[in-house]
mmCIF file of C-alpha atoms in Angstrom:
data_model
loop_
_atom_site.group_PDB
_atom_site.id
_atom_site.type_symbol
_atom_site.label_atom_id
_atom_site.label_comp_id
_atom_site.label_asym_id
_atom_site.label_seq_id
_atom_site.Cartn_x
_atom_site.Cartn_y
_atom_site.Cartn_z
ATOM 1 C CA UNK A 1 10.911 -26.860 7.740
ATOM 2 C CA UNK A 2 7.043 -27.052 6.771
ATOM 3 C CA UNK A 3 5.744 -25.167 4.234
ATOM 4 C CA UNK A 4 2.935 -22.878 4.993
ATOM 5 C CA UNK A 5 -0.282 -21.652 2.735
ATOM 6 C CA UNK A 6 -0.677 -18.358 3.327
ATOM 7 C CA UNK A 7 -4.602 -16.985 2.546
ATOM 8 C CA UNK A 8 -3.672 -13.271 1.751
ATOM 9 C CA UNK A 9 -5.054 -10.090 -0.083
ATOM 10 C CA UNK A 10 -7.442 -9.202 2.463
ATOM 11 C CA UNK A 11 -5.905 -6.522 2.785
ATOM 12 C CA UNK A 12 -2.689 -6.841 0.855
ATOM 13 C CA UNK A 13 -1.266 -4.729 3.687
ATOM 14 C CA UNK A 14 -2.299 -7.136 6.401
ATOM 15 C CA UNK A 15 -0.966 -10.251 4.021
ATOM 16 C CA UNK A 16 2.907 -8.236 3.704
ATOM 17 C CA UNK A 17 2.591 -7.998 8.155
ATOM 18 C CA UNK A 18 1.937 -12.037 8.531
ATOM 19 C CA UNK A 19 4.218 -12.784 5.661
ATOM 20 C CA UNK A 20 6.967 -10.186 7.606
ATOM 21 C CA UNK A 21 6.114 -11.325 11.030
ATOM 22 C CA UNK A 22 6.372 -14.971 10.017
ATOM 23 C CA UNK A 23 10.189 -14.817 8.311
ATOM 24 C CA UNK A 24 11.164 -12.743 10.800
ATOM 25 C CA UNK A 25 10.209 -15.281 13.484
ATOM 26 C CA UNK A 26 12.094 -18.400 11.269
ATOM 27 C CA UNK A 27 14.934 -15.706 11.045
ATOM 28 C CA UNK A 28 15.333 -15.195 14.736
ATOM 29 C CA UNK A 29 14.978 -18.812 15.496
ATOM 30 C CA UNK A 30 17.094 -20.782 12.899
ATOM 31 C CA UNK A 31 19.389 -17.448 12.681
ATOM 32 C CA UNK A 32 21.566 -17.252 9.562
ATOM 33 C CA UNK A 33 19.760 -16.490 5.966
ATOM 34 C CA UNK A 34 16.596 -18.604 6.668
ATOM 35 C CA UNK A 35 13.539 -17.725 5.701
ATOM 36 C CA UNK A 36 10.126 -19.443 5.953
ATOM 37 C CA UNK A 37 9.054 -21.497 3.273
ATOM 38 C CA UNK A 38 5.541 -20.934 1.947
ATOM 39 C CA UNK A 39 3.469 -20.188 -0.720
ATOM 40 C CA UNK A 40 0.792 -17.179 -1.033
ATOM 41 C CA UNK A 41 -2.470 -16.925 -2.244
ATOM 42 C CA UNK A 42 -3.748 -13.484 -2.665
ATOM 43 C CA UNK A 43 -7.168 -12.774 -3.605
ATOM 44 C CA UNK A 44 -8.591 -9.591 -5.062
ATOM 45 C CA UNK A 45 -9.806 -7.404 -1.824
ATOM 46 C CA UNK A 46 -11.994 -5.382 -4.252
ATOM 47 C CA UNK A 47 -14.167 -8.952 -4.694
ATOM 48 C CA UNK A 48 -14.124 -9.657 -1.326
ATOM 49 C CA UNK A 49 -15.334 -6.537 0.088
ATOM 50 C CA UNK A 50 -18.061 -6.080 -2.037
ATOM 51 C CA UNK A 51 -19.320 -9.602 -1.241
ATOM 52 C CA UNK A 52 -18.569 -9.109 2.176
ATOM 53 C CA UNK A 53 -20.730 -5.344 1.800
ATOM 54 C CA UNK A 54 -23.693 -7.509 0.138
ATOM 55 C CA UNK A 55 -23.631 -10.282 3.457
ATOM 56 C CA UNK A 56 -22.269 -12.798 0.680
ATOM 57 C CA UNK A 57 -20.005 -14.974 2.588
ATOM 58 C CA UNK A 58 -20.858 -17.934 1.205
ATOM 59 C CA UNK A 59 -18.980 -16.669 -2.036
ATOM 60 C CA UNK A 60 -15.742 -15.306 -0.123
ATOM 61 C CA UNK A 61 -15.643 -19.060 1.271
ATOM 62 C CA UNK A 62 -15.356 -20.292 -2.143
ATOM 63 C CA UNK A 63 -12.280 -18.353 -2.727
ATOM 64 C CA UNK A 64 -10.763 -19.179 0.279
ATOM 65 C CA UNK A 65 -11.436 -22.979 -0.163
ATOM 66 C CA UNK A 66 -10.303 -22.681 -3.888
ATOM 67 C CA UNK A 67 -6.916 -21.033 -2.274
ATOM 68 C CA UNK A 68 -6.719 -23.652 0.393
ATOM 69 C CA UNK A 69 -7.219 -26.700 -2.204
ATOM 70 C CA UNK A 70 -5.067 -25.402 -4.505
ATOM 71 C CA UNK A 71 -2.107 -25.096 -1.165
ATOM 72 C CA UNK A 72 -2.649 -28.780 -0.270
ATOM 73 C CA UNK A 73 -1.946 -29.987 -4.122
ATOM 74 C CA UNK A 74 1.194 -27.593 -4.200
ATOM 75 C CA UNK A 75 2.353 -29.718 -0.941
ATOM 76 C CA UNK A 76 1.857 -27.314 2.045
ATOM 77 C CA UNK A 77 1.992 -28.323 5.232
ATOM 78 C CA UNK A 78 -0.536 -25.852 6.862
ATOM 79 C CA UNK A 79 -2.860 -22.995 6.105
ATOM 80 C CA UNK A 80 -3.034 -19.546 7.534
ATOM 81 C CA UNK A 81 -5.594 -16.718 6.608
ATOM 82 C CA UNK A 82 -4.445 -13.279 6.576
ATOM 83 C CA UNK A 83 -6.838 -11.744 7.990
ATOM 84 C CA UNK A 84 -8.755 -11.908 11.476
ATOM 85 C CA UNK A 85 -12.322 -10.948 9.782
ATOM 86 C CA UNK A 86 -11.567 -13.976 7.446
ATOM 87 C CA UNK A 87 -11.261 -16.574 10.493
ATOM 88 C CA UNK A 88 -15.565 -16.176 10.544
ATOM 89 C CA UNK A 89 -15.070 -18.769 7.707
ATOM 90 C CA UNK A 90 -12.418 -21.058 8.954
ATOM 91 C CA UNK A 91 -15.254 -23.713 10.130
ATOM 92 C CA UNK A 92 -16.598 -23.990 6.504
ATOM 93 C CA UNK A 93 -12.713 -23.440 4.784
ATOM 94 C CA UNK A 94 -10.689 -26.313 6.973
ATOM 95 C CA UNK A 95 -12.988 -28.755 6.170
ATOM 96 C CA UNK A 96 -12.208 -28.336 2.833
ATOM 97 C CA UNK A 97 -8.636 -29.851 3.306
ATOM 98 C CA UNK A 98 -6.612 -32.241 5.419
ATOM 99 C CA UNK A 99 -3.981 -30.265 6.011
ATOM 100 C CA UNK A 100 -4.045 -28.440 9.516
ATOM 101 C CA UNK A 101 -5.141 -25.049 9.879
ATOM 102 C CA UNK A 102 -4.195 -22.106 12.038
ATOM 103 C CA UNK A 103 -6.398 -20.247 13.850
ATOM 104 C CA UNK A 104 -5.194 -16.610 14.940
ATOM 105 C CA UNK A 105 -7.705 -16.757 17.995
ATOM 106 C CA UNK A 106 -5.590 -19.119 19.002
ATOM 107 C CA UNK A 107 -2.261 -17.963 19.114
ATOM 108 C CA UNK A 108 -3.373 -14.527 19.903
ATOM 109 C CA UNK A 109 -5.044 -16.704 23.468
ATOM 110 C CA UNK A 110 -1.743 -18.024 24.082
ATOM 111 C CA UNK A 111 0.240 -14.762 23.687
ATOM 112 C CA UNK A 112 -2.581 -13.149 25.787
ATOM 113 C CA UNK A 113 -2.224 -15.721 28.551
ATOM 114 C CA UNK A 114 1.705 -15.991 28.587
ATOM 115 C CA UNK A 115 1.698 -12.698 29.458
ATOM 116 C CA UNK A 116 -0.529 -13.603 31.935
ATOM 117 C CA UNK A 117 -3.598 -11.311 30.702
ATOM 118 C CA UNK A 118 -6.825 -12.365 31.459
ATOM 119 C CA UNK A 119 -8.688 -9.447 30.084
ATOM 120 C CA UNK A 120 -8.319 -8.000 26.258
ATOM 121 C CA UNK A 121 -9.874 -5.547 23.740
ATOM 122 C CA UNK A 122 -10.591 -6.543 20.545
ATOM 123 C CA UNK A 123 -10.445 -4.356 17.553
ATOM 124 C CA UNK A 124 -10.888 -4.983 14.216
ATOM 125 C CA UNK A 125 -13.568 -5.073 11.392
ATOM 126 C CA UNK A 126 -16.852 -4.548 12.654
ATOM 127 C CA UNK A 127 -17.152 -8.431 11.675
ATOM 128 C CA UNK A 128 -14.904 -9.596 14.015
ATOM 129 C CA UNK A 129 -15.892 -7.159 17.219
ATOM 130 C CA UNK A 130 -19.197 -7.554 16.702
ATOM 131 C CA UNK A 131 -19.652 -11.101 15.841
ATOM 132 C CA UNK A 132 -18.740 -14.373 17.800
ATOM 133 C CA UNK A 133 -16.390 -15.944 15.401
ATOM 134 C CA UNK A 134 -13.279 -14.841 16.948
ATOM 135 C CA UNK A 135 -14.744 -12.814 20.247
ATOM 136 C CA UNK A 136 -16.659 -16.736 21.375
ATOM 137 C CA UNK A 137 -13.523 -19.011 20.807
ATOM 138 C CA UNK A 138 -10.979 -16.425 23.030
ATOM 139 C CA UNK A 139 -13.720 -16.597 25.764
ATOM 140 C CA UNK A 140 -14.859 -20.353 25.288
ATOM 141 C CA UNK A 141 -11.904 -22.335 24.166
ATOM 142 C CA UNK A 142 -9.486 -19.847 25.928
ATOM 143 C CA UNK A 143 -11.262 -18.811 29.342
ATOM 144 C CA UNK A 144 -10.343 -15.169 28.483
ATOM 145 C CA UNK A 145 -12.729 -12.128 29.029
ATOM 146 C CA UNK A 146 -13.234 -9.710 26.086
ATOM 147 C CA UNK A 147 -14.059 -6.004 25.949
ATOM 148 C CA UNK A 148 -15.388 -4.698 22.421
ATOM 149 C CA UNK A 149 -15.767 -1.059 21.779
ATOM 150 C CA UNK A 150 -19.531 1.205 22.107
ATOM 151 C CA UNK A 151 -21.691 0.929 18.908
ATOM 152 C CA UNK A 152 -19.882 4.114 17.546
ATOM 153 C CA UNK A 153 -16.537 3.048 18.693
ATOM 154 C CA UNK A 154 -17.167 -0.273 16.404
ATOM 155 C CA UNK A 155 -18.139 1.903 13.554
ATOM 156 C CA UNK A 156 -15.355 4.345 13.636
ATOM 157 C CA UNK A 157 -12.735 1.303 14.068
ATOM 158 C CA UNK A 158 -14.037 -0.556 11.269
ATOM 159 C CA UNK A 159 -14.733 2.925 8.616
ATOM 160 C CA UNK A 160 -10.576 3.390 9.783
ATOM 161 C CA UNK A 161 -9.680 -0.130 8.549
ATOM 162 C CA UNK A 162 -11.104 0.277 5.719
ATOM 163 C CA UNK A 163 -9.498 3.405 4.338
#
């Protein structure tokens, strides 16, 4: 079994769903007691959102690199971030490493399309609807069409997440 690198605290909440959703996945496949092995990373949200507030990303992808180095010494096998609004630095945070990293655009395309959707809404941080980071690689890489939310929709969404 590999060991994953799991980039979490962004929010803690969404870091406890992956981590659930991931053992509960090695659970139903291997059956018995198993559980995935992996090793988390959680970074202070507080830090990140304020850098994130100030248009400082260029300091949040220090943290994530730092986490992602510091996974590849400890022997992982792969990386996964967290978070969807984190994937708009996965460019500048995988090529900090060897190891492979996961996208979630991409297995989110490949749930999308085995359930033979062509269409999708995205909601999220008003990062991820209304940039291209993860709206450009479901339409490019994937060949899916996506639907993001009015102006005011966006804003709503995003004030909800972060409650």
């Amino acid at each position: 079994m590999k060991t994953i690198g799991l980039i979490g605290g962004m929010s803690w909440e969404s870091s406890a769903e992956y981590y659930r959703i991931i053992n509960e996945a090695v659970k139903e496949k291997k059956g018995g007691y198993h559980s995935a092995k992996c090793i988390l990373y959680s970074v202070d949200f507080a830090d990140v959102e304020r850098v994130q507030r100030q248009d400082c990303w260029d300091d949040v992808a220090l943290l994530m690199k730092d986490a992602a180095q510091k996974f590849e010494k400890a022997g992982a096998d792969l990386v996964i971030i967290c978070a969807n609004t984190m994937h708009k630095l996965f460019d500048k945070i995988q090529k900090s490493v060897r190891i492979p990293f996961l996208h979630i655009a991409d297995v989110t395309a490949q749930k999308i399309k085995d359930r033979g959707l062509k269409r999708v809404g995205l909601l999220g941080t008003k990062y991820t609807m209304e940039e291209d980071f993860y709206k450009e690689r479901l339409t490019k890489l994937h060949g899916l069409e996506v639907v993001i939310p009015e102006a005011q929709d966006r804003l709503t969404i995003h004030d909800i997440l972060f409650r």
